[in-house]
Amino acid sequence: MIKITFTFIVIFCELITIETVDLSQFNGDDCYRDCTNSAPRICYYKWLLEHFHTMGPACGQCGKVNGSISDCFLPQCITADGLQRGVMSINRQIPGPPIHVCQNDQIVVDITNGMGGSAATIHWHGLHQRETPYMDGVPFVTQCPIDFATTFRYSFKATEPGTQFYHSHTGHHKVNGHYGGLVIRRPKSDDPNSNLYDYDLKEHLIVASDWMNNLGEFFTPGLPANKENLRPTNFLVNGRGNVIDRNQCRPKTATPLAFFRVRSGQRYRFRFVNAMSHNCPVILEIEGHSMQIIASDSYDLQPVTIDSLVSTSGERYDFVLNANQKIGSSFWIRLVGVGMCEGFKIEQFAVLAYAPSSVSDLILSFPQRRFPKFAEPFVQNERRFLNHPNATCSDSSIDKKSLCITDLSSYDTEPSITDVIPDHRFILGFDLNIGPISERIPLNNFEPFMSISEDIVAIGTVNNITFTFPSFSLLTQPDDVDESLFCDENNRPERCDDMRICSCVHRIKVELGSIVELVIVDEAEAVSQLNHPFHLHGYRLYVTGMGQHPDGIPMTVNLAKQMIKQRTLRKSLNNMHPIKDTISIPSRGYTIFRFKADNPGWWILHCHFEWHVNVGMGFLLQVGETSEMVKAPENFPKCNSYTPDVEL
Ligand SMILES: *[C@@H]1O[C@H](CO)[C@@H](O)[C@H](O)[C@H]1NC(C)=O
Ligand SMILES: *[C@@H]1O[C@H](CO)[C@@H](O)[C@H](O)[C@H]1NC(C)=O
Ligand SMILES: *[C@@H]1O[C@H](CO)[C@@H](O)[C@H](O)[C@H]1NC(C)=O
Ligand SMILES: [Cu+2]
């Protein structure tokens, strides 16, 4: 019925474009379907953003001594790990409502901001918004933030198939709870890996997040006397978890875990989203099972089988799980924080259950087994890693036990992008500029920073520039754009003459259609074991190189320039370059990627760690002239500062 109605409306709209659609007929939850031979639909969602809490009165007797376990599943009950805290919710859920649609569906999300005192935006991570760049959700770049009490309608076509997700792009709202899964399915015949799995179900979406006992704003710019403040205290799987007593290997909170039901003898496509905000890479492993990786960041990969998958904030990985164990058995799914988080012993579990649907959810979500010992790997010998945090990524060989993403192959080659002399090569060094506050932030200066400890602070930069936002939306208010607003390495404002670090609207401009190579170098001194994930909006990136210096020397931009001249900067030998949109840079190393700048607009490129982007680790890529960009609708909301002249 709905399909017929929609087709009718499309034809109708082409004739007279003023007909309005009653969106309430197009419930987005109905869009989850087999996408083979399926006509596009409208998928409508209505969301309310709120300040809310976990373990509130809606949770009834959940988590109480002798309490009611079934109360943990009551509507509006957000359990998280079982501790009470303030959060930001979408429709009183964390994660927010999942979106499962088919390619070419029209996603329409009405977002009402019910958070007094906070403006918001939502970014659709993985979508390129070619037709609707003003739906990208970056405040003061592609739209004005959605003010308290107002509703903003995101409406865009589901163009990029695969495992995507959505998250807030303002302040610390993502770490507070504003994120969720977004899966765009396509006909099976379009998937080169479709013969590897039998099922691709919405219940096999794993959204992993990190968690604190308080709102992110509480830790901004950080509490200097509390060395551990800017770090997660726990992880969640699909918003669920326990606080774990590490000595007893028992839960300290009586809240349900996420569980994933499978049937023996079937092969399932799982979709993993790393929706974390903090600096820690996380290991995903599944007891008794390997993972056959078939996609990352929504792009198909030739399959490789591993035991332990390491990812950082913003990345997605799809894998096939071969359910080859006995009916009635169950297995741990585990997340362990590594890198910077290794000392904090953060671990969370979910359950993989070989259980028919007659087995109650309550039994599966409160497993009777003790947790395994902290971080003790499920595979002891010959454990195969993807993206081991200590990997140098310098020796591209598929035979190694530890693979880097550049060891994996896509199904596509694009020699016209990867094998030509690029029109632009930008060598960019990012840094955290860790140092004493007296040196970093002169008095009477109000630059953003984050506390590391006592008087030591950090400021994010790319080429010694801290990114600041303009005061209006560049894309949708082109008449307000003035060249003097922008800076880059060679064009710094006068006020920065005596300073190494300058804060301004860092913009790098390229012509529409040019081939661009970015070499991103980790110059962050004093911080090792930190793999910053860089995300570019609006594009798919061919990853052509990745590594550290062959002699173990920390990389710098100057070193990278020399090595490029001497042709010693390592390029991947693999011609089937993996395609990504979020790329982890090896610690003190570099990553090289290329793209064709054929999507005009203003696109932010930034570190996906929430605290780093919030202290300026990012910049804007301007593709094309403002006149070449897609125009926003006439009545699109506008914003700017208000500072009229004053007369005496
Ligand atoms: C919980 O139930 C047990 C067994 O019925 C009882 O002994 C105990 O007192 C109860 N605890 C509380 C706090 O009600
Ligand atoms: C990476 O190397 C560091 C330093 O040698 C070590 O402490 C850490 O355990 C290693 N990480 C992993 C995941 O093996
Ligand atoms: C930042 O400035 C320092 C000091 O001028 C310079 O040595 C370094 O190369 C610069 N870094 C980048 C990435 O431009
Ligand atoms: Cu970073």
XYZ file of C-alpha atoms and ligand atoms in Angstrom:
691
model
C 0.000 0.000 0.000
C 2.588 2.521 1.137
C 4.820 1.740 -1.806
C 2.039 2.544 -4.244
C 1.186 5.775 -2.489
C 4.797 6.895 -2.540
C 5.310 6.180 -6.237
C 2.227 8.191 -6.922
C 3.551 11.115 -4.919
C 6.912 11.094 -6.692
C 5.231 11.338 -10.077
C 2.879 13.936 -8.727
C 5.728 16.034 -7.300
C 7.532 16.105 -10.598
C 4.503 17.676 -12.197
C 3.592 20.177 -9.520
C 6.184 20.566 -6.829
C 3.938 22.068 -4.187
C 2.081 18.969 -3.024
C 2.910 18.227 0.619
C 3.279 14.767 2.025
C 1.801 13.639 5.308
C 5.014 12.194 6.726
C 3.337 10.414 9.593
C 2.263 7.697 7.119
C 5.891 6.845 6.423
C 7.094 5.378 9.718
C 10.837 4.853 9.326
C 10.713 1.604 11.276
C 8.842 0.054 8.340
C 11.785 0.697 6.022
C 13.738 -2.330 7.276
C 13.108 -4.842 4.497
C 14.745 -6.948 1.816
C 16.265 -4.404 -0.549
C 16.236 -6.611 -3.634
C 13.622 -5.285 -6.076
C 12.352 -2.791 -3.556
C 11.155 0.627 -4.706
C 12.522 3.599 -2.703
C 10.441 4.833 0.205
C 10.257 7.778 2.504
C 11.503 6.810 5.972
C 10.296 9.288 8.555
C 11.566 9.611 12.129
C 10.599 12.087 14.824
C 13.194 12.652 17.505
C 13.291 14.659 20.692
C 16.667 15.602 22.163
C 16.588 15.920 25.943
C 18.608 16.199 29.095
C 17.746 12.934 30.773
C 19.162 10.379 33.188
C 20.053 6.714 33.500
C 18.442 4.438 36.115
C 15.667 6.990 36.647
C 12.142 6.409 37.940
C 11.115 4.865 34.598
C 13.413 1.943 35.508
C 11.147 0.918 38.405
C 12.817 -1.795 40.476
C 15.563 -2.466 37.886
C 18.968 -2.868 39.520
C 17.634 -2.778 43.079
C 18.408 -5.475 45.653
C 15.745 -8.167 45.092
C 14.533 -5.863 42.327
C 12.649 -6.665 39.184
C 14.821 -7.598 36.240
C 12.031 -7.105 33.713
C 11.725 -3.471 34.842
C 15.106 -2.856 33.150
C 13.289 -3.170 29.826
C 10.529 -0.652 30.574
C 10.054 2.157 28.042
C 12.125 5.273 28.856
C 14.410 3.254 31.144
C 18.036 3.861 30.130
C 20.163 1.478 32.180
C 23.641 2.034 30.665
C 26.034 0.320 33.113
C 23.643 0.556 36.066
C 24.947 3.774 37.647
C 22.838 6.916 37.811
C 24.036 9.927 35.866
C 22.805 12.759 33.672
C 22.828 12.058 29.929
C 21.601 13.467 26.654
C 19.053 11.177 25.068
C 17.130 10.870 21.824
C 13.545 9.773 22.485
C 14.747 8.719 25.963
C 17.046 6.091 24.492
C 20.809 5.558 24.316
C 21.873 4.789 21.636
C 19.253 6.777 19.743
C 16.728 4.953 17.552
C 18.452 2.816 14.904
C 17.839 3.583 11.222
C 17.673 0.638 8.805
C 16.820 1.600 5.223
C 17.522 0.603 1.631
C 19.766 2.542 -0.723
C 17.913 5.457 -2.378
C 15.268 5.680 0.333
C 14.579 9.241 1.483
C 15.532 9.586 5.164
C 13.577 12.336 6.920
C 14.331 13.057 10.573
C 12.528 15.824 12.447
C 14.754 16.790 15.339
C 13.268 18.862 18.115
C 15.757 20.264 20.578
C 14.272 19.936 24.053
C 17.574 20.617 25.832
C 17.263 24.014 27.453
C 20.593 25.797 27.129
C 22.145 23.656 24.394
C 22.110 23.926 20.625
C 22.583 20.748 18.603
C 23.370 19.221 15.214
C 23.461 15.616 14.009
C 26.034 14.378 11.475
C 25.243 11.345 9.299
C 28.638 9.707 9.355
C 29.439 7.962 6.064
C 26.922 9.851 3.921
C 28.381 12.253 1.372
C 25.350 14.512 0.953
C 26.176 15.334 -2.672
C 22.678 16.596 -3.420
C 22.110 18.082 0.030
C 25.446 19.252 1.517
C 23.482 21.452 3.945
C 22.330 18.215 5.656
C 25.869 17.293 6.797
C 25.238 18.470 10.365
C 28.392 20.500 11.074
C 27.564 23.643 13.074
C 28.576 26.942 11.425
C 29.875 25.074 8.406
C 26.814 23.466 6.815
C 24.021 24.761 9.066
C 23.204 26.860 12.110
C 22.915 24.704 15.214
C 19.368 23.692 16.129
C 18.323 25.953 18.954
C 16.391 24.987 22.049
C 12.652 24.745 21.314
C 13.099 24.563 17.552
C 12.727 21.679 15.116
C 15.029 21.061 12.181
C 14.102 18.620 9.439
C 17.013 16.601 8.087
C 15.964 15.165 4.741
C 18.398 13.404 2.436
C 18.695 10.409 0.184
C 20.310 7.231 1.521
C 22.998 7.301 -1.141
C 25.979 5.451 0.385
C 25.127 1.852 1.253
C 26.755 0.098 4.197
C 27.242 0.369 7.938
C 27.063 4.043 8.813
C 26.031 5.824 11.986
C 24.883 9.183 13.225
C 26.179 11.317 16.036
C 26.086 14.813 17.367
C 28.677 17.189 15.936
C 28.332 19.806 18.656
C 30.180 20.093 21.951
C 30.259 16.909 23.977
C 26.834 15.663 23.027
C 28.121 12.486 21.427
C 29.847 11.294 24.592
C 26.698 12.270 26.506
C 24.545 9.900 24.440
C 23.699 11.411 21.051
C 24.674 8.642 18.655
C 23.067 5.656 16.982
C 23.300 3.119 14.162
C 22.408 3.859 10.535
C 22.482 0.942 8.107
C 21.816 1.370 4.398
C 21.234 -1.983 2.733
C 21.364 -2.717 -0.994
C 20.322 -5.622 -3.225
C 22.348 -8.719 -2.413
C 23.574 -8.855 -6.002
C 25.471 -5.579 -5.414
C 27.543 -7.111 -2.600
C 30.691 -8.924 -3.793
C 30.778 -10.754 -0.432
C 27.144 -11.822 -0.410
C 28.018 -15.500 -0.907
C 29.827 -15.485 2.451
C 26.777 -15.028 4.677
C 23.197 -16.255 4.972
C 21.675 -13.435 7.038
C 22.075 -9.688 7.408
C 19.706 -8.797 10.261
C 19.081 -5.557 12.086
C 19.553 -7.274 15.451
C 23.201 -7.951 14.572
C 24.200 -4.303 14.700
C 26.800 -3.710 17.452
C 27.138 -0.078 18.509
C 30.037 0.295 20.933
C 30.503 3.420 23.002
C 32.612 4.654 25.875
C 31.102 5.909 29.069
C 31.872 8.130 32.040
C 30.069 8.752 35.284
C 29.231 12.311 34.323
C 28.488 14.627 31.413
C 31.378 15.491 29.106
C 31.040 19.217 29.875
C 31.987 18.475 33.474
C 35.487 17.569 32.285
C 35.969 20.590 30.029
C 38.654 21.866 29.995
C 39.504 19.145 32.480
C 40.201 18.869 36.159
C 43.931 19.309 36.608
C 44.199 17.606 39.998
C 42.372 14.543 38.770
C 44.780 12.930 36.344
C 42.260 10.409 35.170
C 39.408 12.710 34.319
C 39.529 12.756 30.543
C 39.067 9.070 30.080
C 36.284 6.535 29.928
C 35.336 4.577 33.017
C 33.405 1.937 31.115
C 32.234 0.758 27.703
C 28.706 -0.038 26.557
C 27.403 -2.347 23.855
C 24.151 -1.051 22.373
C 23.830 1.092 25.486
C 24.107 -1.824 27.902
C 26.710 -3.111 30.320
C 27.701 -3.760 33.904
C 30.142 -2.197 36.285
C 32.456 -5.158 36.753
C 34.188 -6.227 39.951
C 37.581 -7.047 38.493
C 38.779 -9.208 41.410
C 35.671 -11.338 41.601
C 34.957 -11.284 37.847
C 31.341 -10.570 38.750
C 28.988 -7.726 37.912
C 28.591 -5.019 40.564
C 25.398 -3.717 38.954
C 22.290 -5.750 38.152
C 21.638 -4.414 34.668
C 21.143 -6.447 31.513
C 23.840 -6.950 28.887
C 23.303 -6.745 25.151
C 22.851 -10.143 23.550
C 22.898 -11.390 19.975
C 20.895 -14.465 19.028
C 22.145 -16.869 16.330
C 21.170 -20.328 15.064
C 23.656 -23.120 14.722
C 24.831 -23.771 11.161
C 24.119 -20.279 9.783
C 26.484 -17.481 8.754
C 25.620 -13.958 9.843
C 26.729 -10.525 8.756
C 27.505 -8.469 11.863
C 27.903 -4.725 11.652
C 30.187 -3.079 14.210
C 30.164 0.677 14.827
C 32.820 2.298 16.999
C 30.774 5.218 18.354
C 33.351 6.065 21.026
C 34.560 9.542 21.880
C 37.733 9.003 23.886
C 41.326 8.253 22.897
C 41.392 4.519 23.395
C 41.463 1.996 20.621
C 39.279 -0.948 21.572
C 39.686 -4.657 20.878
C 36.591 -6.593 19.868
C 36.722 -10.367 20.199
C 34.182 -13.149 20.366
C 34.793 -16.268 22.405
C 34.879 -19.425 20.299
C 34.583 -17.539 17.007
C 36.752 -15.803 14.479
C 35.586 -12.821 12.440
C 35.728 -12.693 8.675
C 36.120 -8.995 7.856
C 34.220 -8.007 4.697
C 33.848 -4.218 4.886
C 35.103 -1.138 6.672
C 33.521 2.298 6.827
C 30.828 0.877 4.500
C 33.284 -0.079 1.715
C 33.620 -3.729 0.674
C 36.884 -5.505 1.400
C 38.210 -8.810 0.171
C 37.654 -11.110 3.137
C 40.292 -11.781 5.794
C 39.751 -13.837 8.925
C 40.971 -12.533 12.277
C 40.449 -13.133 16.003
C 40.795 -9.613 17.374
C 39.596 -6.428 15.743
C 41.038 -3.110 16.915
C 39.210 0.089 15.982
C 39.114 3.735 16.979
C 36.358 6.318 17.214
C 34.292 6.702 14.031
C 35.353 3.493 12.271
C 32.969 0.731 11.226
C 33.755 -2.895 10.427
C 31.465 -5.575 9.021
C 32.287 -9.207 9.571
C 30.799 -12.619 8.971
C 30.300 -14.782 12.021
C 30.069 -18.453 11.249
C 27.731 -19.841 13.906
C 29.359 -23.251 14.094
C 28.821 -24.010 17.796
C 26.161 -26.079 19.528
C 22.577 -25.042 20.083
C 22.060 -23.935 23.675
C 25.632 -22.659 24.092
C 26.570 -19.038 24.672
C 29.780 -17.056 24.269
C 31.229 -13.777 25.472
C 31.563 -10.832 23.154
C 34.192 -8.593 24.689
C 35.488 -5.041 24.328
C 38.860 -4.178 25.906
C 40.439 -0.729 25.947
C 44.071 -0.627 24.819
C 46.614 2.081 23.966
C 46.182 4.989 26.385
C 43.515 3.004 28.243
C 45.553 -0.088 28.955
C 46.274 0.940 32.544
C 42.640 1.704 33.329
C 41.469 -1.874 32.777
C 38.268 -1.100 30.947
C 36.339 -4.030 29.620
C 32.710 -4.756 28.766
C 30.778 -7.809 27.674
C 27.818 -8.814 25.593
C 26.490 -12.309 24.896
C 26.389 -14.375 21.727
C 23.613 -16.906 22.327
C 22.708 -19.977 20.318
C 19.150 -19.727 21.522
C 15.817 -20.098 19.759
C 13.385 -17.223 20.136
C 11.508 -19.242 22.771
C 14.379 -18.609 25.222
C 13.530 -15.485 27.187
C 15.496 -12.278 26.648
C 15.843 -12.008 30.430
C 17.879 -15.206 30.656
C 20.142 -14.181 27.787
C 20.706 -10.669 29.085
C 21.596 -11.803 32.633
C 24.094 -14.600 31.910
C 24.883 -16.833 34.875
C 28.552 -17.315 34.013
C 31.401 -15.443 35.633
C 33.240 -13.002 33.414
C 36.596 -14.234 32.112
C 39.819 -12.834 33.599
C 40.588 -9.287 32.561
C 41.780 -9.070 28.951
C 42.840 -12.716 28.833
C 42.561 -13.381 25.096
C 40.120 -16.018 23.917
C 42.720 -17.155 21.403
C 46.079 -17.799 23.082
C 48.248 -18.954 20.205
C 48.550 -17.412 16.789
C 46.064 -14.717 17.641
C 45.350 -12.801 14.435
C 44.883 -9.045 14.849
C 43.564 -6.360 12.560
C 45.007 -2.913 13.455
C 47.115 -3.924 16.449
C 47.762 -0.605 18.231
C 51.524 -1.239 18.275
C 51.785 -2.319 14.640
C 54.217 -0.243 12.596
C 52.198 -0.975 9.427
C 55.496 -0.692 7.600
C 55.737 -4.169 6.177
C 52.810 -4.833 3.920
C 52.480 -8.553 3.961
C 49.261 -10.418 4.235
C 51.038 -13.362 5.877
C 51.801 -11.476 9.048
C 49.708 -12.284 12.073
C 48.975 -8.618 12.594
C 47.320 -6.870 9.695
C 46.951 -3.138 9.164
C 44.054 -1.763 7.188
C 46.465 -1.088 4.295
C 47.137 -4.845 4.080
C 43.498 -5.377 3.130
C 42.219 -5.057 -0.407
C 39.122 -3.452 -1.791
C 37.350 -4.699 -4.892
C 37.813 -1.377 -6.680
C 40.769 0.290 -8.241
C 40.675 3.894 -9.340
C 44.010 4.416 -11.150
C 42.787 7.814 -12.375
C 42.940 8.874 -8.718
C 45.656 6.734 -7.152
C 48.184 6.355 -9.976
C 48.471 9.906 -11.292
C 50.427 12.938 -10.165
C 47.953 14.662 -7.876
C 46.897 18.252 -8.518
C 47.458 19.003 -4.847
C 49.564 17.342 -2.203
C 49.114 18.708 1.287
C 51.451 17.537 4.021
C 49.763 18.243 7.293
C 51.147 17.790 10.778
C 48.825 17.586 13.733
C 49.894 18.096 17.308
C 48.544 18.257 20.840
C 51.148 20.855 21.892
C 51.427 19.512 25.402
C 53.147 21.961 27.693
C 52.863 24.246 30.717
C 49.875 26.551 30.694
C 52.123 29.575 31.183
C 53.732 28.878 27.795
C 50.710 27.670 25.891
C 48.067 30.131 26.980
C 49.362 33.651 27.676
C 47.319 35.475 30.325
C 44.585 37.641 28.814
C 44.198 34.966 26.127
C 41.128 32.737 26.113
C 42.080 29.950 23.741
C 40.508 26.550 24.306
C 42.692 23.907 25.941
C 42.363 20.655 27.793
C 44.088 19.848 31.071
C 46.477 16.935 31.094
C 47.690 17.259 34.687
C 48.597 19.937 37.260
C 49.707 22.873 35.055
C 50.153 20.874 31.845
C 47.666 21.547 29.067
C 47.072 20.453 25.482
C 45.870 22.398 22.444
C 44.957 20.707 19.173
C 46.577 22.004 15.976
C 47.042 21.150 12.329
C 50.106 22.919 10.888
C 50.299 24.980 14.067
C 46.750 26.305 13.638
C 43.960 25.694 16.123
C 40.656 25.493 14.287
C 37.903 27.859 15.380
C 34.399 27.984 13.979
C 33.045 30.977 12.061
C 29.983 32.719 13.507
C 27.614 31.828 10.657
C 26.993 28.842 8.414
C 29.500 29.091 5.516
C 27.642 26.820 3.117
C 24.181 28.222 3.586
C 25.075 31.925 3.982
C 27.467 32.354 1.043
C 26.826 36.109 0.932
C 28.450 36.454 4.355
C 31.613 34.599 3.288
C 34.597 36.926 3.112
C 38.092 35.699 2.208
C 39.600 37.621 5.133
C 37.828 35.202 7.465
C 40.149 32.316 6.648
C 43.699 31.416 7.459
C 46.166 28.712 6.609
C 49.844 28.012 7.217
C 50.934 30.714 4.758
C 48.211 33.248 5.506
C 48.042 33.823 9.221
C 46.349 36.858 10.730
C 48.690 39.607 11.955
C 47.650 39.081 15.541
C 49.477 35.726 15.382
C 52.821 37.181 14.248
C 54.729 36.361 17.416
C 52.979 33.122 18.193
C 53.691 29.608 17.026
C 50.101 28.539 17.581
C 47.417 30.620 15.934
C 43.707 30.078 16.310
C 41.606 30.969 13.269
C 39.226 29.489 10.702
C 41.720 27.126 9.058
C 40.688 26.559 5.472
C 42.405 24.688 2.624
C 40.886 25.327 -0.793
C 41.003 23.119 -3.886
C 39.392 23.393 -7.316
C 36.382 21.294 -8.084
C 37.436 18.093 -9.831
C 41.080 18.155 -8.729
C 42.920 15.077 -7.489
C 44.048 15.639 -3.916
C 46.592 13.746 -1.853
C 46.784 14.323 1.882
C 49.755 13.166 3.909
C 48.769 13.385 7.542
C 51.645 13.231 9.999
C 51.416 12.690 13.751
C 53.729 15.347 15.220
C 52.352 15.040 18.734
C 55.459 14.956 20.894
C 55.334 13.421 24.327
C 52.294 11.394 23.479
C 52.943 7.929 22.202
C 50.614 4.983 21.806
C 47.889 7.250 20.532
C 46.449 6.590 17.086
C 44.379 9.614 16.123
C 41.509 8.762 13.754
C 41.014 11.419 11.050
C 37.636 11.736 9.386
C 36.900 13.723 6.215
C 33.270 14.544 5.500
C 31.821 14.228 2.007
C 34.359 11.818 0.507
C 35.587 8.278 0.130
C 39.334 8.070 0.661
C 41.729 5.699 -1.070
C 44.318 4.824 1.554
C 47.566 4.581 -0.414
C 50.123 4.514 2.376
C 50.509 4.190 6.112
C 53.394 3.609 8.444
C 56.047 4.822 10.810
C 59.640 5.830 10.029
C 61.637 2.712 9.087
C 64.315 3.595 11.684
C 61.798 4.316 14.414
C 62.386 8.084 14.235
C 59.244 10.049 15.167
C 57.796 11.481 11.984
C 57.545 15.203 11.295
C 56.231 17.185 8.366
C 59.795 18.155 7.404
C 60.899 14.533 7.475
C 57.893 13.551 5.354
C 58.811 16.242 2.790
C 62.395 14.919 2.591
C 61.202 11.354 2.286
C 58.784 12.260 -0.488
C 61.671 13.893 -2.390
C 63.863 10.833 -1.879
C 60.893 8.592 -2.673
C 61.310 6.730 0.585
C 57.932 7.559 2.094
C 56.279 4.233 1.974
C 53.461 3.680 -0.463
C 51.298 0.673 -0.197
C 52.351 -2.131 -2.550
C 48.782 -3.250 -2.695
C 47.026 -1.735 -5.712
C 43.534 -2.575 -4.489
C 43.684 0.266 -1.972
C 41.193 -0.017 0.855
C 38.643 2.793 0.917
C 37.843 4.501 4.222
C 36.340 7.683 5.605
C 37.916 7.506 9.056
C 41.585 6.545 9.227
C 43.664 5.852 12.259
C 47.148 7.382 11.947
C 49.885 5.142 13.430
C 51.400 6.764 16.507
C 54.115 9.271 15.453
C 53.669 7.909 11.918
C 51.743 8.966 8.836
C 48.878 8.037 6.566
C 48.502 8.977 2.897
C 45.155 9.072 1.164
C 43.709 10.379 -2.057
C 40.369 11.485 -3.398
C 38.878 13.304 -6.335
C 37.442 16.609 -5.128
C 34.202 16.235 -7.065
C 31.765 17.022 -4.251
C 31.648 20.829 -3.976
C 31.156 22.334 -0.540
C 32.677 22.977 2.856
C 33.889 19.741 4.410
C 35.465 19.398 7.811
C 38.457 17.113 8.322
C 39.129 16.429 11.967
C 40.405 14.065 14.597
C 37.424 11.992 15.696
C 38.396 12.031 19.370
C 35.823 14.324 20.898
C 38.250 16.228 23.119
C 40.707 16.783 20.306
C 38.238 18.241 17.813
C 36.927 20.442 20.604
C 40.368 21.961 21.171
C 40.950 22.665 17.494
C 42.405 19.531 15.868
C 40.817 19.920 12.460
C 40.343 22.215 9.473
C 37.949 22.904 6.590
C 38.383 21.743 3.046
C 36.722 24.135 0.608
C 35.992 22.361 -2.654
C 35.117 24.742 -5.471
C 33.936 28.344 -5.396
C 30.879 29.180 -3.327
C 29.018 29.719 -6.636
C 29.697 26.075 -7.556
C 28.148 24.703 -4.374
C 24.605 23.376 -4.016
C 22.356 26.168 -2.753
C 20.355 25.666 0.395
C 16.571 26.173 0.200
C 15.470 29.832 0.392
C 14.062 29.621 3.898
C 16.994 27.714 5.427
C 17.705 29.042 8.961
C 20.406 31.706 9.244
C 22.572 32.834 12.153
C 25.352 35.263 12.989
C 26.766 37.467 15.719
C 24.973 40.717 16.458
C 27.305 43.622 17.181
C 25.789 46.846 15.835
C 27.709 50.135 15.966
C 27.247 52.166 19.116
C 26.782 55.921 18.939
C 27.343 58.395 21.682
C 16.136 -10.041 49.458
O 15.545 -11.309 49.455
C 16.126 -12.227 50.378
C 15.498 -13.602 50.172
O 14.104 -13.481 50.071
C 15.924 -11.703 51.814
O 16.535 -12.566 52.736
C 16.565 -10.323 51.904
O 16.294 -9.759 53.158
C 16.013 -9.378 50.837
N 16.754 -8.131 50.870
C 16.140 -6.942 50.851
C 17.046 -5.726 50.922
O 14.941 -6.822 50.750
C 52.018 -2.021 23.046
O 53.320 -1.728 23.523
C 53.348 -1.244 24.862
C 54.782 -0.801 25.158
O 55.682 -1.813 24.837
C 52.847 -2.346 25.799
O 52.843 -1.885 27.121
C 51.430 -2.718 25.381
O 50.961 -3.787 26.154
C 51.348 -3.084 23.899
N 49.923 -3.183 23.549
C 49.341 -4.324 23.219
C 47.873 -4.286 22.934
O 49.933 -5.378 23.110
C 55.118 24.232 13.722
O 56.018 25.259 14.069
C 57.315 24.801 14.403
C 58.101 26.015 14.897
O 58.048 27.032 13.960
C 57.949 24.123 13.192
O 59.206 23.598 13.538
C 57.041 22.974 12.762
O 57.529 22.379 11.584
C 55.632 23.467 12.517
N 54.775 22.312 12.272
C 54.047 22.202 11.183
C 53.268 20.958 11.042
O 53.999 23.055 10.332
Cu 43.378 13.415 18.075
